[in-house]
PDB file of C-alpha atoms in Angstrom:
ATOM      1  CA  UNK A   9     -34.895 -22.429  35.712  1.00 59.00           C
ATOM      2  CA  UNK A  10     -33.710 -20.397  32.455  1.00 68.00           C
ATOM      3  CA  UNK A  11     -30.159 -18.550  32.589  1.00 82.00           C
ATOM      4  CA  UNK A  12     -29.841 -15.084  32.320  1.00 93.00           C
ATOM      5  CA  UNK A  13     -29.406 -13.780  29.121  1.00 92.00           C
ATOM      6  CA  UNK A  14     -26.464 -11.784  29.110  1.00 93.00           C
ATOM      7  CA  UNK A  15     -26.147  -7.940  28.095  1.00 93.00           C
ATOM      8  CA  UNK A  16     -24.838  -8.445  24.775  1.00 92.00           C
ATOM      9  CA  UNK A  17     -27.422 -10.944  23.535  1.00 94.00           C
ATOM     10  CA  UNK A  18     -29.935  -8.697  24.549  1.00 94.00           C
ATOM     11  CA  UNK A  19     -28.376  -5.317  22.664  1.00 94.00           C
ATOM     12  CA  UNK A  20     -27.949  -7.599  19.828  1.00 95.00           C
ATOM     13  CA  UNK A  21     -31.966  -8.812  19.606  1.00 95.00           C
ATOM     14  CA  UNK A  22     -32.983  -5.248  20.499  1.00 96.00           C
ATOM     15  CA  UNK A  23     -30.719  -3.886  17.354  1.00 96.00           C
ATOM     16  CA  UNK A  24     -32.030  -6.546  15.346  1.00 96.00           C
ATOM     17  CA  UNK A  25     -35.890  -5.521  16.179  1.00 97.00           C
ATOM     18  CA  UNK A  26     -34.330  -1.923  15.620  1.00 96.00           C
ATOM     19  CA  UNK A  27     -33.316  -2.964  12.129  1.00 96.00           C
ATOM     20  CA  UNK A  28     -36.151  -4.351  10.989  1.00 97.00           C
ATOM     21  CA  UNK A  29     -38.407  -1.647  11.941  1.00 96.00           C
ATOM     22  CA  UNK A  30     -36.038   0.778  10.226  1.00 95.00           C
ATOM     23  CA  UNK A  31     -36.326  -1.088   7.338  1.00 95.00           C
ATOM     24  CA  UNK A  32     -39.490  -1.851   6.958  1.00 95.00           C
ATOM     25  CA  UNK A  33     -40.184   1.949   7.965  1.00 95.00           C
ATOM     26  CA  UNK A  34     -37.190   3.368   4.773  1.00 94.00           C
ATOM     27  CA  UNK A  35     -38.999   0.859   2.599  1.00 94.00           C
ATOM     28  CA  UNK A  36     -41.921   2.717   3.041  1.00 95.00           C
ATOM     29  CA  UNK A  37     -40.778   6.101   2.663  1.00 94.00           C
ATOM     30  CA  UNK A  38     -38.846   5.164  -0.434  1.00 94.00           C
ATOM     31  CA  UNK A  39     -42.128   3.177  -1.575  1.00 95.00           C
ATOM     32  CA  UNK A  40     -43.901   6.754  -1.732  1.00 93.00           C
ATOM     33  CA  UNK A  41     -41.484   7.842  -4.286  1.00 92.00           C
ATOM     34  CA  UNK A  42     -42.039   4.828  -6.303  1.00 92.00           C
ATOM     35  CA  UNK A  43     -37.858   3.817  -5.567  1.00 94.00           C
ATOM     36  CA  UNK A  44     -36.305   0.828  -3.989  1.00 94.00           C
ATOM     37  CA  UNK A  45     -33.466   0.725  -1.721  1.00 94.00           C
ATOM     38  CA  UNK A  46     -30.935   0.420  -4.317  1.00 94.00           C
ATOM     39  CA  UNK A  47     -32.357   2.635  -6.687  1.00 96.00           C
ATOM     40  CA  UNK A  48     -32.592   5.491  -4.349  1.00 96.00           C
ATOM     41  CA  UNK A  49     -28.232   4.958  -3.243  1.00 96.00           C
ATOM     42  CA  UNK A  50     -27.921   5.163  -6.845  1.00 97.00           C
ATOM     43  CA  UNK A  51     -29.648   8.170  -7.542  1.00 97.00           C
ATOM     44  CA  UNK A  52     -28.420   9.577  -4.048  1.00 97.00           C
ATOM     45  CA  UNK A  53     -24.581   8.959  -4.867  1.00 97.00           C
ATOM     46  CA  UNK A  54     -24.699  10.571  -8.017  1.00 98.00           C
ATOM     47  CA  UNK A  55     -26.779  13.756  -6.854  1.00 97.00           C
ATOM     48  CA  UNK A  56     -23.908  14.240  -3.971  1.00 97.00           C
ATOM     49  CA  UNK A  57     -21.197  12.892  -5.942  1.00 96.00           C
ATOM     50  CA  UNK A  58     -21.356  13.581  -9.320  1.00 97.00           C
ATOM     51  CA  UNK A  59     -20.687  11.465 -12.382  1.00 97.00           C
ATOM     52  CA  UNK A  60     -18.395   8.062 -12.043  1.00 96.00           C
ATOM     53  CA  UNK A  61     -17.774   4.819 -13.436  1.00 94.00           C
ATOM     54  CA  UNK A  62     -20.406   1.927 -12.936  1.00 94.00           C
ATOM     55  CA  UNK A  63     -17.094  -0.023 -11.087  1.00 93.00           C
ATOM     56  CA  UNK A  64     -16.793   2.969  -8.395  1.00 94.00           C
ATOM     57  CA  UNK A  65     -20.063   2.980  -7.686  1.00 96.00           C
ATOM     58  CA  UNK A  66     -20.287  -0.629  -7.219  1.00 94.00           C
ATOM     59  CA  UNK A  67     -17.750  -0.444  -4.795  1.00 93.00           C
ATOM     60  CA  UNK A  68     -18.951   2.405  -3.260  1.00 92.00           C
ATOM     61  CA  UNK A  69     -22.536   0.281  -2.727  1.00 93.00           C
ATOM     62  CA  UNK A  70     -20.600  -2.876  -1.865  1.00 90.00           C
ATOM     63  CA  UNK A  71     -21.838  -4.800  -4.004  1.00 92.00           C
ATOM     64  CA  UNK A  72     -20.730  -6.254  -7.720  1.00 89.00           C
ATOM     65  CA  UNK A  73     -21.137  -3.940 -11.024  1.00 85.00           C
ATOM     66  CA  UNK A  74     -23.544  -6.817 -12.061  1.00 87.00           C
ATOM     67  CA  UNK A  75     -25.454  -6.759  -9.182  1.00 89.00           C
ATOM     68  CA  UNK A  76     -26.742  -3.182 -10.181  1.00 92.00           C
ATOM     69  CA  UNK A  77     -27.793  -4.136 -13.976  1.00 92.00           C
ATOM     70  CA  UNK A  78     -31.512  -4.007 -13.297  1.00 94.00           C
ATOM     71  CA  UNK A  79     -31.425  -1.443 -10.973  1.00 95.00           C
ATOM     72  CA  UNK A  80     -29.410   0.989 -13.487  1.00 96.00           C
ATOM     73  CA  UNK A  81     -31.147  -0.467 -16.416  1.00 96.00           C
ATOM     74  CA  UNK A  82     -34.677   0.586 -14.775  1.00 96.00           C
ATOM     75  CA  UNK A  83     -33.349   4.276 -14.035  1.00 97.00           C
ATOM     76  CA  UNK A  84     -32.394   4.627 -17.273  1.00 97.00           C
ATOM     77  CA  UNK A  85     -35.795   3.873 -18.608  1.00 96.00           C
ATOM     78  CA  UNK A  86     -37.320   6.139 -16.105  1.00 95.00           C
ATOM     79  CA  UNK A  87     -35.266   9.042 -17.913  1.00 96.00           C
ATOM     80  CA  UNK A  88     -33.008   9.491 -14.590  1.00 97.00           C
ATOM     81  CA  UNK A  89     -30.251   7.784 -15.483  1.00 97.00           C
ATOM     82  CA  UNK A  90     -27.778   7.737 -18.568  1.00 97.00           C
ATOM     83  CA  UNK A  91     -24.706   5.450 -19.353  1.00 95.00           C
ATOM     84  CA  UNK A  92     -21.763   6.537 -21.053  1.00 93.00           C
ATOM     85  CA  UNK A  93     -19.486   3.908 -22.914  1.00 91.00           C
ATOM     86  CA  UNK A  94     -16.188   4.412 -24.707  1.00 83.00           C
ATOM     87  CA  UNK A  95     -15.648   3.116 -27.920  1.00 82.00           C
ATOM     88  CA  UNK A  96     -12.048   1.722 -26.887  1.00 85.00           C
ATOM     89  CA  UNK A  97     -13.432  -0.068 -23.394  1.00 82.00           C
ATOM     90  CA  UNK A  98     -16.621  -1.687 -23.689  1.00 77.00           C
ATOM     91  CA  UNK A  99     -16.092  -2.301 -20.300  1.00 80.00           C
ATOM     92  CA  UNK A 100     -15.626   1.160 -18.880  1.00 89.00           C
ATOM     93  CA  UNK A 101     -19.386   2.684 -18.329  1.00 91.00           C
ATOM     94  CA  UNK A 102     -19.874   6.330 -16.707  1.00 94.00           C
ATOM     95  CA  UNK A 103     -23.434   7.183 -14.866  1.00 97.00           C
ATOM     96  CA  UNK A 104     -24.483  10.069 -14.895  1.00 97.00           C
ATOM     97  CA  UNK A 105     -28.017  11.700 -14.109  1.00 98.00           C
ATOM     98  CA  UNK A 106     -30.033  13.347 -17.008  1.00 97.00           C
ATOM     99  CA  UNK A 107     -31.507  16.735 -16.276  1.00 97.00           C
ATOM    100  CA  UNK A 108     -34.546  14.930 -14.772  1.00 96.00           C
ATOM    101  CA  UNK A 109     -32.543  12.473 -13.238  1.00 97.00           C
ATOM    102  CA  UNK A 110     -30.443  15.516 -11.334  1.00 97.00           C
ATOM    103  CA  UNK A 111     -34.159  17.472 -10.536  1.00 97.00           C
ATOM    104  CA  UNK A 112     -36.110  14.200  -9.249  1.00 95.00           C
ATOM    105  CA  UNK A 113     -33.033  12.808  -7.416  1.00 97.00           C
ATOM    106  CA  UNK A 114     -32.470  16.442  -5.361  1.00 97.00           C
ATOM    107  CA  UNK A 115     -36.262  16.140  -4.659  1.00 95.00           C
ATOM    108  CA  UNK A 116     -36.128  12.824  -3.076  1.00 95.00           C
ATOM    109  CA  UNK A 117     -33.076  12.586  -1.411  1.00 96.00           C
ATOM    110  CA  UNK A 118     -34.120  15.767   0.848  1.00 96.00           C
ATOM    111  CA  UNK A 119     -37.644  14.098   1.063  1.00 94.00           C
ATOM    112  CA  UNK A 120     -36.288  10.992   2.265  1.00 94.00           C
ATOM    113  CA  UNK A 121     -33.929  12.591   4.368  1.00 95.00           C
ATOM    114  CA  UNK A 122     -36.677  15.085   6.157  1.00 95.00           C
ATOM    115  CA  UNK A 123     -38.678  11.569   6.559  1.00 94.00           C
ATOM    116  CA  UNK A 124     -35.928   9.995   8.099  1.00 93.00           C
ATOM    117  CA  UNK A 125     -34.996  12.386  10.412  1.00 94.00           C
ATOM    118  CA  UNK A 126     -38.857  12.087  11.758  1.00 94.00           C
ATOM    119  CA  UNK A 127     -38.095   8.470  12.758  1.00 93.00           C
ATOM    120  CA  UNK A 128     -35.847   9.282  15.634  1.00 95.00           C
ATOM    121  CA  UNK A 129     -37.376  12.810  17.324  1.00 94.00           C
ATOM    122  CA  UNK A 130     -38.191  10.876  20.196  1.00 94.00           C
ATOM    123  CA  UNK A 131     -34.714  10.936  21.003  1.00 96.00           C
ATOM    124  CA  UNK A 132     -33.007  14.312  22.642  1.00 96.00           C
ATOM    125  CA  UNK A 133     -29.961  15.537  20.279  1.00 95.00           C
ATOM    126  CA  UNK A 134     -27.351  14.548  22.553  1.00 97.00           C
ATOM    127  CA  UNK A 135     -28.831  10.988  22.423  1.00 97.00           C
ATOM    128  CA  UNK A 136     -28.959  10.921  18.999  1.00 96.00           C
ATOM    129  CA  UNK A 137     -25.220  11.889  18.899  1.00 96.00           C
ATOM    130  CA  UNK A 138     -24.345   9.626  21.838  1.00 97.00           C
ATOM    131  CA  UNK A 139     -25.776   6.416  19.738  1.00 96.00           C
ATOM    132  CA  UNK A 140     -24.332   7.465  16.756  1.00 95.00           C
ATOM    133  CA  UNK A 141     -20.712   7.288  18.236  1.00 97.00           C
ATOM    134  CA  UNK A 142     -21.587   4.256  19.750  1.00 96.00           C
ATOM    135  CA  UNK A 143     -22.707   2.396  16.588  1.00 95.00           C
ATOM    136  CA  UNK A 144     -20.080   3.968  14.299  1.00 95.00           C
ATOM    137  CA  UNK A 145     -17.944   2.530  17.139  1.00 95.00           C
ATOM    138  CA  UNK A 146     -19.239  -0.882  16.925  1.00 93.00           C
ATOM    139  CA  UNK A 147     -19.469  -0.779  13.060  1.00 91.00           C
ATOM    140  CA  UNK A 148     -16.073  -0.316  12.838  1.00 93.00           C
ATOM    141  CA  UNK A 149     -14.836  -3.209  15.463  1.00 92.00           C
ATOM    142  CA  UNK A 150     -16.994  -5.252  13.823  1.00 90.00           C
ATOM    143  CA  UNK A 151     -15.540  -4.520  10.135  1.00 88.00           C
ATOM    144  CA  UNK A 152     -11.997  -4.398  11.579  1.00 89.00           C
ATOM    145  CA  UNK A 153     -11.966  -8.140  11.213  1.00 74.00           C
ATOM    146  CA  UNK A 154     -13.290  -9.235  14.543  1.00 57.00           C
ATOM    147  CA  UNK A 155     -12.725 -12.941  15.060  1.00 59.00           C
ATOM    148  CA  UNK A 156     -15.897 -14.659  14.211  1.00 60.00           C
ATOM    149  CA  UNK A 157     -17.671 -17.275  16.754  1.00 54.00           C
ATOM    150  CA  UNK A 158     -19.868 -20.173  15.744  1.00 51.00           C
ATOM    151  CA  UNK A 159     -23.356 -19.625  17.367  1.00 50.00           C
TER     152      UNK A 159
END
């Protein structure tokens, strides 16, 4: 005889099946436009945002200014993407988009976002709302520094 599986196992194998045909799903959409993943936050973080420092965009990414090397390096041989250096701080890099960078990444970023948004029509409005609270809920219990458990 099994055991039941309780409520929160479940929600957390459904998200995960969620997740993965989300991502597989983005990768797709983004795929169209010739981007990956990282590429297109870069490119969508500077359209909204503006200029900034390679550091704050790290950050803003979560991940390390070395982890996006070959992703800015790649932009900037596409002609989207141009790096800014001062002669007293090696160090200190600003991105900023080129003219084609600014027209290509305005493009995409509503083209991704229209494609996204077709993902989850299925769902009523009020649903769509009513699971949003819920994960940003979650998200933020779970970043909060919830105890962890060993599995």
């Amino acid at each position: 005889m099994s055991e039941s599986v309780p409520p929160e196992v479940r929600l957390w194998t459904s998200l995960d099946r969620v997740h993965s045909i989300l991502s597989r799903q983005v990768h797709n959409i983004l795929a169209r436009h010739d981007l990956t993943r990282a590429q297109y936050g870069v490119l969508r973080r500077l359209w909204e945002q503006g200029p900034q420092p390679a550091n704050v965009l790290a950050d803003g990414m979560g991940v390390t200014p070395g982890n996006l090397t070959g992703v800015l390096d790649r932009l900037e041989q596409g002609g989207l993407l141009q790096r800014e250096r001062r002669d007293d701080d090696r160090r200190y890099v600003l991105l900023r988009l080129t003219g084609e960078g600014e027209r290509r990444a305005a493009a995409i970023v509503r083209g991704v976002r229209h494609d996204v948004t077709t993902l989850f029509t299925g769902l009523e409005e009020a649903e769509v709302s009513a699971l949003l609270g819920l994960l940003e809920r979650l998200e933020s219990q779970l970043t909060a520094g919830s105890p962890e458990v060993s599995a």
